[in-house]
CSV table of C-alpha atoms in Angstrom, one decimal:
chain,number,residue,atom,x,y,z
S,2,UNK,CA,0.0,0.0,0.0
S,3,UNK,CA,1.3,3.4,-0.9
S,4,UNK,CA,2.2,5.9,1.8
S,5,UNK,CA,-0.5,8.3,0.8
S,6,UNK,CA,-3.1,5.5,1.0
S,7,UNK,CA,-1.9,4.6,4.5
S,8,UNK,CA,-2.2,8.2,5.6
S,9,UNK,CA,-5.7,8.5,4.1
S,10,UNK,CA,-7.0,5.5,6.0
S,11,UNK,CA,-5.2,6.4,9.2
S,12,UNK,CA,-6.6,9.9,9.0
S,13,UNK,CA,-10.1,8.8,8.1
S,14,UNK,CA,-10.3,6.2,10.9
S,15,UNK,CA,-8.7,8.6,13.4
S,16,UNK,CA,-11.3,11.2,12.6
S,17,UNK,CA,-14.2,8.7,12.9
S,18,UNK,CA,-12.7,7.5,16.3
S,19,UNK,CA,-12.3,11.0,17.7
S,20,UNK,CA,-15.8,12.0,16.7
S,21,UNK,CA,-17.3,9.1,18.4
S,22,UNK,CA,-15.1,9.2,21.5
S,23,UNK,CA,-16.5,12.8,22.0
S,24,UNK,CA,-19.8,11.0,22.8
S,25,UNK,CA,-18.3,8.5,25.2
S,26,UNK,CA,-20.4,9.8,28.1
S,27,UNK,CA,-23.6,10.0,26.1
S,28,UNK,CA,-26.2,7.4,25.3
S,29,UNK,CA,-28.4,8.4,22.4
S,30,UNK,CA,-32.0,7.4,21.9
S,31,UNK,CA,-32.4,4.1,20.0
S,32,UNK,CA,-28.9,2.8,20.6
S,33,UNK,CA,-29.7,2.4,24.3
S,34,UNK,CA,-32.8,0.4,23.4
S,35,UNK,CA,-30.7,-2.3,21.6
S,36,UNK,CA,-28.1,-2.3,24.4
S,37,UNK,CA,-30.9,-2.9,26.9
S,38,UNK,CA,-32.2,-5.8,24.8
S,39,UNK,CA,-28.8,-7.3,24.6
S,40,UNK,CA,-28.4,-7.0,28.4
S,41,UNK,CA,-31.6,-9.0,28.9
S,42,UNK,CA,-30.1,-11.7,26.6
S,43,UNK,CA,-27.0,-11.7,28.9
S,44,UNK,CA,-29.4,-12.3,31.8
S,45,UNK,CA,-30.7,-15.4,30.0
S,46,UNK,CA,-33.9,-13.9,28.7
S,47,UNK,CA,-35.2,-14.6,25.2
S,48,UNK,CA,-36.0,-11.6,23.0
S,49,UNK,CA,-39.7,-11.1,22.3
S,50,UNK,CA,-40.8,-13.9,24.5
S,51,UNK,CA,-39.3,-12.6,27.8
S,52,UNK,CA,-38.5,-9.0,26.9
S,53,UNK,CA,-40.4,-6.7,24.6
S,54,UNK,CA,-38.3,-5.7,21.6
S,55,UNK,CA,-39.8,-4.1,18.5
S,56,UNK,CA,-36.8,-4.5,16.0
S,57,UNK,CA,-35.4,-7.5,14.2
S,58,UNK,CA,-33.1,-9.5,16.4
S,59,UNK,CA,-29.7,-8.9,14.8
S,60,UNK,CA,-29.3,-5.3,16.1
S,61,UNK,CA,-29.5,-6.5,19.7
S,62,UNK,CA,-27.3,-9.5,18.9
S,63,UNK,CA,-24.6,-7.2,17.5
S,64,UNK,CA,-24.4,-5.5,20.9
S,65,UNK,CA,-23.5,-8.8,22.5
S,66,UNK,CA,-20.1,-8.6,20.6
S,67,UNK,CA,-18.9,-6.0,23.1
S,68,UNK,CA,-20.9,-7.0,26.1
S,69,UNK,CA,-23.6,-4.3,25.5
S,70,UNK,CA,-21.4,-1.9,27.4
S,71,UNK,CA,-21.8,1.9,26.9
S,72,UNK,CA,-18.8,4.2,26.9
S,73,UNK,CA,-15.7,3.4,25.0
S,74,UNK,CA,-16.7,-0.2,23.9
S,75,UNK,CA,-19.8,1.2,22.2
S,76,UNK,CA,-17.9,4.0,20.5
S,77,UNK,CA,-15.0,1.8,19.3
S,78,UNK,CA,-17.6,-0.6,17.9
S,79,UNK,CA,-19.2,2.4,16.1
S,80,UNK,CA,-15.9,3.5,14.7
S,81,UNK,CA,-15.1,0.0,13.4
S,82,UNK,CA,-18.5,-0.1,11.7
S,83,UNK,CA,-18.1,3.3,10.1
S,84,UNK,CA,-14.6,2.6,8.9
S,85,UNK,CA,-15.6,-0.7,7.4
S,86,UNK,CA,-18.5,1.0,5.6
S,87,UNK,CA,-16.0,3.6,4.2
S,88,UNK,CA,-13.8,0.7,3.1
S,89,UNK,CA,-16.6,-1.0,1.2
S,90,UNK,CA,-17.6,2.4,-0.4
S,91,UNK,CA,-14.0,2.7,-1.6
S,92,UNK,CA,-13.9,-0.8,-3.1
S,93,UNK,CA,-17.3,-0.2,-4.8
S,94,UNK,CA,-16.4,3.1,-6.4
S,95,UNK,CA,-12.9,1.9,-7.3
S,96,UNK,CA,-14.4,-1.1,-9.1
S,97,UNK,CA,-16.8,1.1,-11.0
S,98,UNK,CA,-14.3,3.7,-12.0
S,99,UNK,CA,-10.8,4.0,-10.4
S,100,UNK,CA,-9.1,4.3,-7.0
S,101,UNK,CA,-9.5,8.1,-7.2
S,102,UNK,CA,-13.3,7.8,-7.1
S,103,UNK,CA,-12.9,5.2,-4.4
S,104,UNK,CA,-11.1,7.6,-2.1
S,105,UNK,CA,-13.7,10.2,-2.7
S,106,UNK,CA,-16.5,7.8,-1.9
S,107,UNK,CA,-14.9,6.8,1.4
S,108,UNK,CA,-14.2,10.4,2.2
S,109,UNK,CA,-17.8,11.6,1.4
S,110,UNK,CA,-19.3,8.9,3.5
S,111,UNK,CA,-17.0,9.6,6.5
S,112,UNK,CA,-17.7,13.3,6.2
S,113,UNK,CA,-21.4,12.6,6.2
S,114,UNK,CA,-21.4,10.5,9.4
S,115,UNK,CA,-19.3,13.1,11.3
S,116,UNK,CA,-20.8,16.4,10.3
S,117,UNK,CA,-24.5,16.0,10.9
S,118,UNK,CA,-26.9,15.7,13.8
S,119,UNK,CA,-25.3,13.4,16.4
S,120,UNK,CA,-28.5,11.4,17.1
S,121,UNK,CA,-28.6,10.4,13.4
S,122,UNK,CA,-25.0,9.4,12.9
S,123,UNK,CA,-23.3,8.5,16.2
S,124,UNK,CA,-25.6,5.9,17.6
S,125,UNK,CA,-25.1,2.2,16.9
S,126,UNK,CA,-28.7,1.5,15.9
S,127,UNK,CA,-30.4,-0.3,13.0
S,128,UNK,CA,-30.2,2.6,10.5
S,129,UNK,CA,-26.5,3.2,11.1
S,130,UNK,CA,-25.8,-0.6,11.4
S,131,UNK,CA,-27.4,-1.2,8.1
S,132,UNK,CA,-25.1,1.1,6.1
S,133,UNK,CA,-22.4,-1.6,6.0
S,134,UNK,CA,-24.5,-4.6,4.7
S,135,UNK,CA,-26.4,-2.2,2.4
S,136,UNK,CA,-23.2,-1.1,0.7
S,137,UNK,CA,-21.8,-4.6,0.7
S,138,UNK,CA,-24.9,-6.1,-0.8
S,139,UNK,CA,-25.1,-3.7,-3.7
S,140,UNK,CA,-21.4,-3.9,-4.3
S,141,UNK,CA,-21.5,-7.7,-4.5
S,142,UNK,CA,-24.4,-7.6,-6.9
S,143,UNK,CA,-22.4,-5.3,-9.2
S,144,UNK,CA,-19.5,-7.8,-8.9
S,145,UNK,CA,-21.9,-10.6,-9.9
S,146,UNK,CA,-21.7,-12.5,-6.7
S,147,UNK,CA,-25.4,-13.0,-6.1
S,148,UNK,CA,-25.3,-15.5,-3.2
S,149,UNK,CA,-23.0,-13.2,-1.2
S,150,UNK,CA,-25.1,-10.2,-2.1
S,151,UNK,CA,-28.2,-12.0,-1.0
S,152,UNK,CA,-26.5,-12.9,2.3
S,153,UNK,CA,-25.6,-9.3,2.9
S,154,UNK,CA,-29.1,-8.0,2.1
S,155,UNK,CA,-30.5,-10.8,4.4
S,156,UNK,CA,-28.3,-9.5,7.2
S,157,UNK,CA,-29.5,-6.0,6.5
S,158,UNK,CA,-33.1,-7.2,6.8
S,159,UNK,CA,-32.3,-9.1,10.1
S,160,UNK,CA,-31.2,-5.7,11.5
S,161,UNK,CA,-33.9,-3.5,10.0
S,162,UNK,CA,-37.1,-4.3,8.1
S,163,UNK,CA,-36.1,-1.6,5.6
S,164,UNK,CA,-33.4,-4.0,4.6
S,165,UNK,CA,-36.0,-5.6,2.3
S,166,UNK,CA,-35.5,-2.7,-0.1
S,167,UNK,CA,-31.7,-3.5,-0.2
S,168,UNK,CA,-32.7,-6.8,-1.8
S,169,UNK,CA,-34.8,-4.9,-4.3
S,170,UNK,CA,-31.8,-2.8,-5.2
S,171,UNK,CA,-29.7,-5.9,-5.6
S,172,UNK,CA,-32.2,-7.2,-8.1
S,173,UNK,CA,-31.9,-3.9,-10.0
S,174,UNK,CA,-28.1,-4.4,-10.3
S,175,UNK,CA,-28.3,-8.1,-11.0
S,176,UNK,CA,-31.8,-9.0,-12.3
S,177,UNK,CA,-30.7,-12.2,-14.1
S,178,UNK,CA,-29.3,-13.6,-10.9
S,179,UNK,CA,-32.4,-13.4,-8.8
S,180,UNK,CA,-32.6,-17.1,-7.7
S,181,UNK,CA,-29.2,-17.0,-5.9
S,182,UNK,CA,-30.0,-13.6,-4.5
S,183,UNK,CA,-33.2,-14.9,-3.0
S,184,UNK,CA,-31.4,-18.0,-1.6
S,185,UNK,CA,-28.7,-15.9,0.0
S,186,UNK,CA,-31.3,-13.5,1.5
S,187,UNK,CA,-33.3,-16.5,2.9
S,188,UNK,CA,-30.3,-18.2,4.6
S,189,UNK,CA,-29.7,-15.8,7.6
S,190,UNK,CA,-33.4,-15.1,8.0
S,191,UNK,CA,-34.4,-18.7,8.0
S,192,UNK,CA,-31.8,-19.4,10.7
S,193,UNK,CA,-33.1,-16.6,12.8
S,194,UNK,CA,-36.8,-17.6,12.3
S,195,UNK,CA,-35.9,-21.2,13.2
S,196,UNK,CA,-34.3,-19.9,16.4
S,197,UNK,CA,-37.3,-17.9,17.3
S,198,UNK,CA,-39.7,-20.8,16.6
S,199,UNK,CA,-37.5,-23.2,18.6
S,200,UNK,CA,-37.6,-20.8,21.6
S,201,UNK,CA,-41.4,-20.2,21.3
S,202,UNK,CA,-40.7,-16.6,20.6
S,203,UNK,CA,-42.1,-16.3,17.1
S,204,UNK,CA,-45.7,-15.1,18.0
S,205,UNK,CA,-44.2,-12.4,20.3
S,206,UNK,CA,-41.8,-11.5,17.5
S,207,UNK,CA,-44.7,-11.0,15.0
S,208,UNK,CA,-46.6,-8.9,17.6
S,209,UNK,CA,-43.8,-6.6,18.6
S,210,UNK,CA,-41.9,-6.2,15.2
S,211,UNK,CA,-44.7,-6.4,12.7
S,212,UNK,CA,-47.9,-5.6,14.4
S,213,UNK,CA,-46.4,-2.7,16.4
S,214,UNK,CA,-44.2,-1.7,13.5
S,215,UNK,CA,-47.2,-1.4,11.1
S,216,UNK,CA,-49.2,0.5,13.7
S,217,UNK,CA,-46.2,2.9,14.1
S,218,UNK,CA,-45.7,3.4,10.4
S,219,UNK,CA,-49.4,4.0,9.9
S,220,UNK,CA,-49.6,6.8,12.5
S,221,UNK,CA,-47.1,9.5,11.6
S,222,UNK,CA,-46.7,12.1,14.4
S,223,UNK,CA,-48.1,15.6,14.2
S,224,UNK,CA,-51.1,17.2,12.5
S,225,UNK,CA,-49.3,17.9,9.3
S,226,UNK,CA,-47.1,14.9,8.6
S,227,UNK,CA,-46.5,15.6,4.9
S,228,UNK,CA,-45.4,19.2,5.6
S,229,UNK,CA,-43.2,18.0,8.5
S,230,UNK,CA,-41.7,15.3,6.4
S,231,UNK,CA,-40.8,17.7,3.6
S,232,UNK,CA,-39.2,20.1,6.0
S,233,UNK,CA,-37.1,17.3,7.5
S,234,UNK,CA,-36.1,16.2,4.0
S,235,UNK,CA,-35.1,19.8,3.0
S,236,UNK,CA,-33.1,20.2,6.2
S,237,UNK,CA,-31.2,16.9,5.5
S,238,UNK,CA,-30.3,17.9,2.0
S,239,UNK,CA,-29.3,21.3,3.2
S,240,UNK,CA,-26.7,19.9,5.5
S,241,UNK,CA,-25.7,17.2,3.0
S,242,UNK,CA,-25.6,19.7,0.1
S,243,UNK,CA,-22.0,18.7,-0.7
S,244,UNK,CA,-23.0,15.1,-1.1
S,245,UNK,CA,-26.1,16.0,-3.0
S,246,UNK,CA,-24.4,18.5,-5.4
S,247,UNK,CA,-21.6,16.0,-6.1
S,248,UNK,CA,-24.2,13.3,-6.9
S,249,UNK,CA,-26.3,15.6,-9.1
S,250,UNK,CA,-23.2,16.7,-10.9
S,251,UNK,CA,-22.5,13.1,-11.8
S,252,UNK,CA,-26.0,12.3,-12.9
S,253,UNK,CA,-26.2,15.4,-15.1
S,254,UNK,CA,-22.7,15.8,-16.4
S,255,UNK,CA,-21.2,12.3,-16.7
S,256,UNK,CA,-21.2,11.1,-20.3
S,257,UNK,CA,-21.8,7.5,-21.4
S,258,UNK,CA,-21.4,6.1,-17.9
S,259,UNK,CA,-22.6,2.6,-17.6
S,260,UNK,CA,-24.0,2.4,-14.0
S,261,UNK,CA,-25.7,5.8,-14.0
S,262,UNK,CA,-29.2,4.6,-14.5
S,263,UNK,CA,-28.9,1.9,-11.8
S,264,UNK,CA,-27.3,4.3,-9.4
S,265,UNK,CA,-30.1,6.7,-9.9
S,266,UNK,CA,-32.7,4.0,-9.3
S,267,UNK,CA,-30.8,3.0,-6.2
S,268,UNK,CA,-31.0,6.6,-4.9
S,269,UNK,CA,-34.7,6.8,-5.6
S,270,UNK,CA,-35.5,3.5,-3.9
S,271,UNK,CA,-33.5,4.6,-0.9
S,272,UNK,CA,-35.3,8.0,-0.8
S,273,UNK,CA,-38.7,6.3,-0.9
S,274,UNK,CA,-37.6,3.8,1.9
S,275,UNK,CA,-36.5,6.7,4.1
S,276,UNK,CA,-39.9,8.2,3.7
S,277,UNK,CA,-42.0,5.3,4.9
S,278,UNK,CA,-44.8,6.6,7.1
S,279,UNK,CA,-44.1,10.1,5.9
S,280,UNK,CA,-41.3,10.5,8.5
S,281,UNK,CA,-38.0,11.2,6.8
S,282,UNK,CA,-36.4,11.2,10.2
S,283,UNK,CA,-32.7,12.1,10.2
S,284,UNK,CA,-31.6,8.6,11.0
S,285,UNK,CA,-34.0,7.1,8.5
S,286,UNK,CA,-32.2,9.2,5.8
S,287,UNK,CA,-29.0,7.3,6.5
S,288,UNK,CA,-30.5,5.0,3.8
S,289,UNK,CA,-29.5,7.6,1.2
S,290,UNK,CA,-25.8,7.8,2.2
S,291,UNK,CA,-24.6,4.7,0.3
S,292,UNK,CA,-26.0,5.6,-3.1
S,293,UNK,CA,-25.1,9.3,-2.8
S,294,UNK,CA,-21.6,8.6,-1.6
S,295,UNK,CA,-21.0,6.2,-4.6
S,296,UNK,CA,-22.6,8.7,-7.1
S,297,UNK,CA,-21.0,11.7,-5.6
S,298,UNK,CA,-17.4,10.4,-5.9
S,299,UNK,CA,-17.4,10.4,-9.8
S,300,UNK,CA,-19.3,13.7,-9.6
S,301,UNK,CA,-16.4,15.4,-7.9
S,302,UNK,CA,-14.0,13.9,-10.5
S,303,UNK,CA,-16.2,15.0,-13.4
S,304,UNK,CA,-16.3,18.5,-11.9
S,305,UNK,CA,-12.5,18.5,-11.6
S,306,UNK,CA,-12.2,17.7,-15.3
S,307,UNK,CA,-14.8,20.2,-16.6
S,308,UNK,CA,-13.4,21.9,-19.7
S,309,UNK,CA,-15.0,25.3,-18.9
S,310,UNK,CA,-13.0,26.9,-16.1
S,311,UNK,CA,-15.9,29.1,-15.0
S,312,UNK,CA,-18.2,26.1,-14.5
S,313,UNK,CA,-15.4,24.3,-12.7
S,314,UNK,CA,-14.9,27.2,-10.3
S,315,UNK,CA,-18.6,27.7,-9.7
S,316,UNK,CA,-19.1,24.0,-8.9
S,317,UNK,CA,-16.0,23.9,-6.6
S,318,UNK,CA,-17.2,27.0,-4.8
S,319,UNK,CA,-20.6,25.5,-4.2
S,320,UNK,CA,-19.1,22.3,-2.9
S,321,UNK,CA,-16.7,24.2,-0.6
S,322,UNK,CA,-19.5,26.4,0.8
S,323,UNK,CA,-21.8,23.4,1.4
S,324,UNK,CA,-19.1,21.5,3.2
S,325,UNK,CA,-18.2,24.5,5.3
S,326,UNK,CA,-21.8,25.0,6.4
S,327,UNK,CA,-21.9,21.5,7.8
S,328,UNK,CA,-18.5,21.8,9.4
S,329,UNK,CA,-19.4,25.1,11.1
S,330,UNK,CA,-22.8,23.9,12.2
S,331,UNK,CA,-21.7,20.6,13.7
S,332,UNK,CA,-18.0,20.7,14.2
S,333,UNK,CA,-17.8,23.0,17.3
S,334,UNK,CA,-19.9,20.6,19.4
S,335,UNK,CA,-17.2,18.0,19.3
S,336,UNK,CA,-14.7,20.4,20.9
S,337,UNK,CA,-17.3,21.4,23.6
S,338,UNK,CA,-18.0,17.7,24.4
S,339,UNK,CA,-14.3,16.9,24.5
S,340,UNK,CA,-13.6,19.9,26.8
S,341,UNK,CA,-16.3,18.7,29.2
S,342,UNK,CA,-14.9,15.2,29.2
S,343,UNK,CA,-11.3,16.3,29.8
S,344,UNK,CA,-12.5,18.6,32.6
S,345,UNK,CA,-14.6,15.8,34.2
S,346,UNK,CA,-17.8,17.8,34.1
S,347,UNK,CA,-21.3,16.8,32.9
S,348,UNK,CA,-22.4,18.1,29.5
S,349,UNK,CA,-24.5,21.2,29.6
S,350,UNK,CA,-26.4,20.5,26.4
S,351,UNK,CA,-30.2,20.4,26.1
S,352,UNK,CA,-30.1,17.5,23.6
S,353,UNK,CA,-28.6,15.2,26.3
S,354,UNK,CA,-30.6,16.5,29.3
S,355,UNK,CA,-32.7,13.4,29.6
S,356,UNK,CA,-29.7,11.1,29.3
S,357,UNK,CA,-28.0,13.1,32.1
S,358,UNK,CA,-31.1,12.8,34.2
S,359,UNK,CA,-31.2,9.0,33.6
S,360,UNK,CA,-27.6,8.8,34.7
S,361,UNK,CA,-28.5,10.4,38.0
S,362,UNK,CA,-31.5,8.2,38.4
S,363,UNK,CA,-29.4,5.1,37.7
S,364,UNK,CA,-27.0,6.2,40.4
S,365,UNK,CA,-29.9,6.3,42.8
S,366,UNK,CA,-31.1,2.9,41.7
S,367,UNK,CA,-27.7,1.4,42.3
S,368,UNK,CA,-27.8,2.5,45.9
S,369,UNK,CA,-31.2,0.8,46.3
S,370,UNK,CA,-30.7,-2.3,44.3
S,371,UNK,CA,-30.1,-5.7,45.9
S,372,UNK,CA,-29.1,-9.1,44.5
S,373,UNK,CA,-32.0,-10.5,42.4
S,374,UNK,CA,-33.8,-7.2,41.9
S,375,UNK,CA,-35.7,-6.4,38.7
S,376,UNK,CA,-36.7,-3.2,37.0
S,377,UNK,CA,-39.7,-1.7,35.1
S,378,UNK,CA,-39.6,1.6,33.3
S,379,UNK,CA,-42.7,3.8,32.8
S,380,UNK,CA,-41.7,5.8,29.8
S,381,UNK,CA,-39.1,5.2,27.1
S,382,UNK,CA,-35.8,5.2,29.1
S,383,UNK,CA,-33.8,2.1,27.9
S,384,UNK,CA,-30.7,3.9,29.1
S,385,UNK,CA,-31.8,3.2,32.7
S,386,UNK,CA,-31.5,-0.5,32.0
S,387,UNK,CA,-28.1,0.0,30.4
S,388,UNK,CA,-26.8,2.1,33.2
S,389,UNK,CA,-28.1,-0.2,35.9
S,390,UNK,CA,-27.8,-3.5,33.9
S,391,UNK,CA,-30.7,-4.9,35.9
S,392,UNK,CA,-33.0,-7.6,34.5
S,393,UNK,CA,-36.5,-6.6,33.6
S,394,UNK,CA,-39.4,-8.1,35.6
S,395,UNK,CA,-41.5,-9.2,32.6
S,396,UNK,CA,-42.0,-9.0,28.9
S,397,UNK,CA,-43.6,-5.6,29.3
S,398,UNK,CA,-40.7,-3.5,30.6
S,399,UNK,CA,-41.4,-0.1,29.1
S,400,UNK,CA,-44.5,1.9,28.4
S,401,UNK,CA,-44.9,2.0,24.6
S,402,UNK,CA,-46.9,-1.3,24.4
S,403,UNK,CA,-48.8,-0.4,27.6
S,404,UNK,CA,-50.0,3.0,26.5
S,405,UNK,CA,-50.0,2.5,22.7
S,406,UNK,CA,-48.2,5.8,22.3
S,407,UNK,CA,-44.9,5.6,20.4
S,408,UNK,CA,-41.8,7.0,21.9
S,409,UNK,CA,-41.3,9.6,19.2
S,410,UNK,CA,-44.3,11.6,20.5
S,411,UNK,CA,-45.1,10.4,24.1
S,412,UNK,CA,-43.6,13.5,25.7
S,413,UNK,CA,-46.2,15.7,24.1
S,414,UNK,CA,-49.1,13.5,22.9
S,415,UNK,CA,-51.3,10.8,24.5
S,416,UNK,CA,-53.1,9.4,21.5
S,417,UNK,CA,-52.9,5.6,21.5
S,418,UNK,CA,-52.5,3.8,18.2
S,419,UNK,CA,-54.4,0.8,19.6
S,420,UNK,CA,-56.1,1.3,23.0
S,421,UNK,CA,-57.6,-2.2,23.2
S,422,UNK,CA,-54.3,-3.9,22.5
S,423,UNK,CA,-52.5,-1.6,25.1
S,424,UNK,CA,-55.1,-2.6,27.6
S,425,UNK,CA,-54.4,-6.3,27.1
S,426,UNK,CA,-50.7,-5.6,27.5
S,427,UNK,CA,-51.3,-3.8,30.8
S,428,UNK,CA,-53.2,-6.8,32.0
S,429,UNK,CA,-50.1,-8.9,31.3
S,430,UNK,CA,-48.0,-6.4,33.3
S,431,UNK,CA,-50.2,-7.0,36.4
S,432,UNK,CA,-48.8,-10.5,36.7
S,433,UNK,CA,-45.3,-9.1,37.4
S,434,UNK,CA,-43.7,-7.7,40.6
S,435,UNK,CA,-40.7,-5.6,39.6
S,436,UNK,CA,-38.5,-4.7,42.6
S,437,UNK,CA,-38.0,-1.2,41.2
S,438,UNK,CA,-40.2,1.0,39.1
S,439,UNK,CA,-38.7,4.1,37.4
S,440,UNK,CA,-41.2,6.7,36.2
S,441,UNK,CA,-39.6,8.9,33.6
S,442,UNK,CA,-42.8,9.9,31.8
S,443,UNK,CA,-45.6,11.1,34.2
S,444,UNK,CA,-44.0,14.4,35.1
S,445,UNK,CA,-43.2,15.2,31.4
S,446,UNK,CA,-46.6,14.3,30.0
S,447,UNK,CA,-49.3,14.3,32.8
S,448,UNK,CA,-51.8,12.8,30.4
S,449,UNK,CA,-49.7,9.7,30.4
S,450,UNK,CA,-49.3,9.7,34.2
S,451,UNK,CA,-49.2,6.1,35.3
S,452,UNK,CA,-51.9,7.0,37.9
S,453,UNK,CA,-54.3,7.8,35.1
S,454,UNK,CA,-54.7,4.1,34.4
S,455,UNK,CA,-57.3,2.6,36.8
S,456,UNK,CA,-56.3,-1.0,35.8
S,457,UNK,CA,-52.8,-0.3,37.2
S,458,UNK,CA,-53.9,1.5,40.4
S,459,UNK,CA,-53.9,-1.5,42.8
S,460,UNK,CA,-50.7,-2.8,41.3
S,461,UNK,CA,-48.9,0.5,41.5
S,462,UNK,CA,-50.1,1.2,45.1
S,463,UNK,CA,-47.6,-1.5,46.3
S,464,UNK,CA,-44.7,0.8,45.5
S,465,UNK,CA,-43.2,3.5,47.7
S,466,UNK,CA,-41.3,6.5,46.4
S,467,UNK,CA,-37.6,6.0,47.1
S,468,UNK,CA,-36.2,9.2,45.5
S,469,UNK,CA,-36.1,11.5,42.5
S,470,UNK,CA,-33.6,12.6,39.9
S,471,UNK,CA,-34.9,15.7,38.2
S,472,UNK,CA,-38.4,14.8,36.9
S,473,UNK,CA,-37.7,11.1,37.1
S,474,UNK,CA,-39.1,9.2,40.1
S,475,UNK,CA,-37.8,6.0,41.5
S,476,UNK,CA,-40.1,3.6,43.4
S,477,UNK,CA,-39.3,0.5,45.3
S,478,UNK,CA,-41.7,-2.3,46.3
S,479,UNK,CA,-42.8,-1.4,49.7
S,480,UNK,CA,-41.7,-3.7,52.5
S,481,UNK,CA,-45.2,-4.5,53.4
S,482,UNK,CA,-46.0,-5.5,49.8
S,483,UNK,CA,-42.8,-7.5,49.2
S,484,UNK,CA,-43.6,-11.2,48.6
């Protein structure tokens, strides 16, 4: 390997590692959920059957590789994933054009997962986890390796149900090889389904992943979901303008380029997938990063070779300004977080206020917990399970399936997507006796106060307040109610 190539990869990996280590004392929403599920597996519980989990199993299983620990193990794992994704982007673009485009593809992808909203790019959750198998599957399709491509798309689906569209893109790139693509896709998912069936967890898997998932997708938050979705999409492209401009330059200016039509179809499929349920959430839009990074790489090279100097200068200026906007908007936060960590002080940042509060509540819980204690969380605070590492008391361990209100709106809304089903789930909760209940919701949204549910009144009366951390209340089973 040439010295310049070594410096490129060392610099890229170093930048990814430093950006993630700046978040070493933060647990972002969604990644904590999968760590919490993995911790329950470490306690001997079966996903779905013993612990509610509304995502395909592989995301939680990936966390087992580093013991489901937050802090540096989580951030190093995120770095490895991001660097591997950049390496596959390099190989893909280099095989389509040349090593020059390969380096640009890797660089564009790395830039995009550093300079954007941290909750969308830093967490190790299904949408970031899927970037690697997404890229690998399409690359292997292009290389005419359908069985391997099918395996990669199958792994993507086992992490994220949106991985099904990765298989569709593979069929666009290698339509004649569809039998082996489907066989490869089926192998990992057949193994996982066989495991679920053998553990009597398949019905609960269908309920939590598919029934709840469809209810969630069919009920976008807010009164104007289409308008909100378009605003989020415009914001995303605004901060990814460098990536978008480079890709558009390729699609418009490249001449006689063989893969252009398929790359455009890939980008359009990914855009449609990110908009399922009219959400276009920032982390959903990670689906667009692979096709735009691959298309943007030759776009920059085409721009550099423009025969008209004026057009070349205009394009380069637009790219530079677009990149600077993202760097100026998101770069300073890394320095602020690093300064806090080096000084040993908590982060004073509104975006992580709930996480900081959960850390305080977890500290209180650790002083109360005894051997064999279990936990239940009213609200969506999986980070409490991660910080305490306590086993949950029953399958229903957080309030989404108990209220029917998804976590993306439960701090401001109380509309259940299925009240009857939520009532049945609360009846199941009544058969459990968690040692500790943490209420991280009632004070934030009084309409979802646990005391507002008459069917939980007698059950909840057995618990005594043990302390508070901010607006989070910690209850312990009263001595007189203990079995």
